[in-house]
Short mmCIF file of C-alpha atoms in Angstrom, two decimals:
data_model
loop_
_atom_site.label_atom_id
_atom_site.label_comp_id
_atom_site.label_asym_id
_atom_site.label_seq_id
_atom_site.Cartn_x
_atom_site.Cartn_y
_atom_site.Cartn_z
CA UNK A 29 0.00 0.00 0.00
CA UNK A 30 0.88 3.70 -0.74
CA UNK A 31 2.61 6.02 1.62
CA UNK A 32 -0.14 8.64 3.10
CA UNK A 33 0.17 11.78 4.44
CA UNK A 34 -1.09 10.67 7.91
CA UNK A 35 1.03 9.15 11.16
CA UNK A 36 1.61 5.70 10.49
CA UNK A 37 0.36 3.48 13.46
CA UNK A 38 0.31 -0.36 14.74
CA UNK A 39 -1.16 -2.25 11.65
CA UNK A 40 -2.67 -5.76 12.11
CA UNK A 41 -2.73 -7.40 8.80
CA UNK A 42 -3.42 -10.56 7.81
CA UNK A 43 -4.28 -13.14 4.70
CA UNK A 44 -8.61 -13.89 4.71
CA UNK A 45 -9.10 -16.05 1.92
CA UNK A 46 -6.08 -15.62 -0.07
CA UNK A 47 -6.52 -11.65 0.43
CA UNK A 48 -5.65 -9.24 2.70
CA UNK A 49 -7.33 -7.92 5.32
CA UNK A 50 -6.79 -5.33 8.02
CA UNK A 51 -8.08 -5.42 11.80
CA UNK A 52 -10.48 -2.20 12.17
CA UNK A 53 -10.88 -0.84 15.79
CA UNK A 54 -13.95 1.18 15.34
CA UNK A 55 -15.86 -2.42 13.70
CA UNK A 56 -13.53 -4.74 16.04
CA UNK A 57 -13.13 -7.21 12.99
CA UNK A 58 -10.76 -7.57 10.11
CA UNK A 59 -12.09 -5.66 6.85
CA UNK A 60 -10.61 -6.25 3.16
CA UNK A 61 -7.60 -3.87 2.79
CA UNK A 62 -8.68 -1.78 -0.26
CA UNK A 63 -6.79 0.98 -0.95
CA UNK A 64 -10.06 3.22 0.72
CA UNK A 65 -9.95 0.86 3.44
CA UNK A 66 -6.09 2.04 3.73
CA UNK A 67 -7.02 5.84 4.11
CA UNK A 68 -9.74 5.25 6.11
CA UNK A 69 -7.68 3.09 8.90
CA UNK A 70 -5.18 5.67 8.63
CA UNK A 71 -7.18 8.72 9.45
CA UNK A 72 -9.24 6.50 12.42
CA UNK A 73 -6.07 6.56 13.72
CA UNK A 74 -5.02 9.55 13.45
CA UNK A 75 -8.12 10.81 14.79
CA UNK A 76 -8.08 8.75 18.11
CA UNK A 77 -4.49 8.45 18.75
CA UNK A 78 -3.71 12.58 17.40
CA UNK A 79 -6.34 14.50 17.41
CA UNK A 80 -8.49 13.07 20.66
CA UNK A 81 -11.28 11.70 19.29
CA UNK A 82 -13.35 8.68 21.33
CA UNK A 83 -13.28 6.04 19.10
CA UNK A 84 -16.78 4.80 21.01
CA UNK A 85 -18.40 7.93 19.08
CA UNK A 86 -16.61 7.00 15.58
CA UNK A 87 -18.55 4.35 13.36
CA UNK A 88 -17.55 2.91 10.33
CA UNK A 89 -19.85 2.22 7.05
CA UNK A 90 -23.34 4.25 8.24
CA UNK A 91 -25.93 3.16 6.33
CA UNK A 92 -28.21 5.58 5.24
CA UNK A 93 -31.51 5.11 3.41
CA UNK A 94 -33.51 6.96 0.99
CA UNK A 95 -36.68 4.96 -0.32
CA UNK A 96 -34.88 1.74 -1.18
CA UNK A 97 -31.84 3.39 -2.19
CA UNK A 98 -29.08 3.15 0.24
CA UNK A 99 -25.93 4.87 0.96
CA UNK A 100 -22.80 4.70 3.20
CA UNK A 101 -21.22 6.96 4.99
CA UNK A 102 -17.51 5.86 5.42
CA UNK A 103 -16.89 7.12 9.05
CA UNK A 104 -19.35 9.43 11.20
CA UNK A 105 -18.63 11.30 14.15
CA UNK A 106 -21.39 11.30 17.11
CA UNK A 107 -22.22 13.75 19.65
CA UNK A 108 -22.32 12.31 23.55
CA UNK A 109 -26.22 12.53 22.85
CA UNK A 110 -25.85 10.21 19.29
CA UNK A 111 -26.51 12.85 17.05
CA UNK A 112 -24.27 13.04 13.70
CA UNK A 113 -21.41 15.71 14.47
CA UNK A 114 -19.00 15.11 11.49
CA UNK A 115 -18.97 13.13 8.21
CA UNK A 116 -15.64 11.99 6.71
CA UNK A 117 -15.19 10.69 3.19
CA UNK A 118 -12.31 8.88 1.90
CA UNK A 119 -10.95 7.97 -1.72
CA UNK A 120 -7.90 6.18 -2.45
CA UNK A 121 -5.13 7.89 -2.72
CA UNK A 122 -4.92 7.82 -5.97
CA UNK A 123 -8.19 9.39 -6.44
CA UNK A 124 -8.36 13.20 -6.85
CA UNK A 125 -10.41 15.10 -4.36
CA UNK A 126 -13.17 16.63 -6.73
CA UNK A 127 -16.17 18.62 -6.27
CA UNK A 128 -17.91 15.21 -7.22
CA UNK A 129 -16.52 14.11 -4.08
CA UNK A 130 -17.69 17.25 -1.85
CA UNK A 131 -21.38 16.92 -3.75
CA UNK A 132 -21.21 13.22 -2.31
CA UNK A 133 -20.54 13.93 1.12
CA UNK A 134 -22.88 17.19 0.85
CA UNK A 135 -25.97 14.79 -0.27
CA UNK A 136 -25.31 12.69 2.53
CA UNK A 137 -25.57 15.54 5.03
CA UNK A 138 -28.94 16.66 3.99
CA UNK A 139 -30.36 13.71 5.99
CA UNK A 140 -27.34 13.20 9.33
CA UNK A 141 -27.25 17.28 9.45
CA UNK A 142 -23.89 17.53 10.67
CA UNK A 143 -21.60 20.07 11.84
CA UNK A 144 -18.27 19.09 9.79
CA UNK A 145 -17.43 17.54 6.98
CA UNK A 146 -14.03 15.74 6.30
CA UNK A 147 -12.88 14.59 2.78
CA UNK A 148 -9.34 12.76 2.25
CA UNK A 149 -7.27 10.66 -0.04
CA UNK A 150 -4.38 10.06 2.73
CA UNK A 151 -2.76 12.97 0.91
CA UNK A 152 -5.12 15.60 0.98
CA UNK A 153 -7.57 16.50 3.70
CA UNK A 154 -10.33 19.00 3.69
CA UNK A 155 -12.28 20.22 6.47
CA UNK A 156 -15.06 22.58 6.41
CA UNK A 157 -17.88 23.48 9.28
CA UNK A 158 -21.03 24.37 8.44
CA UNK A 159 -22.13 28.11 9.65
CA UNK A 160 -26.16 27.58 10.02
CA UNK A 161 -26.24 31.31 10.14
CA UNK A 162 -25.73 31.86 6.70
CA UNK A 163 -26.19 28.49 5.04
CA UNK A 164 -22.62 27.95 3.85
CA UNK A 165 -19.40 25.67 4.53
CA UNK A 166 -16.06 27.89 5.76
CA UNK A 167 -12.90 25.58 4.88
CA UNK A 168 -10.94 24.94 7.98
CA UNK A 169 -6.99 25.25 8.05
CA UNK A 170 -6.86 21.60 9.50
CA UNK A 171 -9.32 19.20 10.92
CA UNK A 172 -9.52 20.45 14.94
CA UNK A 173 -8.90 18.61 17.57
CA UNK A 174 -12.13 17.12 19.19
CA UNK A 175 -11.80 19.41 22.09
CA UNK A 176 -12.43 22.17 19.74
CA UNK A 177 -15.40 21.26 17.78
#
């Protein structure tokens, strides 16, 4: 797998049916190693073990449902009171971050509502917080640490 722009951290890897497969913390089970699945363990990380987030508020592959069609969200970010807080997309890292990618995550905040929204490839992240006030998203410097949300 590709080097990311993200700390690296204790990987447990290992072979599932001729395949890799690495041990998520959030789903407490081992998960194909894609190259999204690479980002996405990646920034957990990062996010618990850097930036102070309770993993026991971060979930992994949130289903959402609209009429029969459904959706997931790759991580989401809970309040103490289990209402949606942040959304965070990944790509590979290969994939370019595009406005296709920030119209994704946008459609899936019209139903969770949340504050933030995270996009990242392992290279690039992007961080913006919705102001209510005036119905926009302001692009933060960095993602915050959760102390600061």
């Amino acid at each position: 797998m590709s080097e990311l722009n993200l700390p690296p951290f204790e990987q447990k890897i290992q072979m599932r049916d001729g395949h890799p497969a690495i041990f998520d913390i959030l789903r407490r089970k081992y998960v194909a190693l894609t190259p999204e699945e690479w980002v996405r363990q990646h920034f957990v990380h990062y996010l618990t073990e850097h930036k102070g987030y309770p993993p026991t508020l971060l979930a992994n592959e949130v289903e959402l449902r609209i009429g029969e069609k459904r959706l997931r969200c790759d991580t989401v970010l809970y309040t103490r009171e289990l209402q949606p807080r942040m959304i965070i997309e990944y790509k590979a890292s290969t994939v370019t971050i595009t406005q296709r990618v920030f119209d994704q995550i946008a459609s899936y905040n019209l139903m969770l509502q949340a504050d933030y929204l995270v996009v990242s490839n392992g290279l690039q992240h992007y961080c913006c917080k919705l102001d209510k006030e005036h119905q926009k998203f302001l692009f933060l410097e960095q993602i915050p640490n959760y102390e600061n949300l």
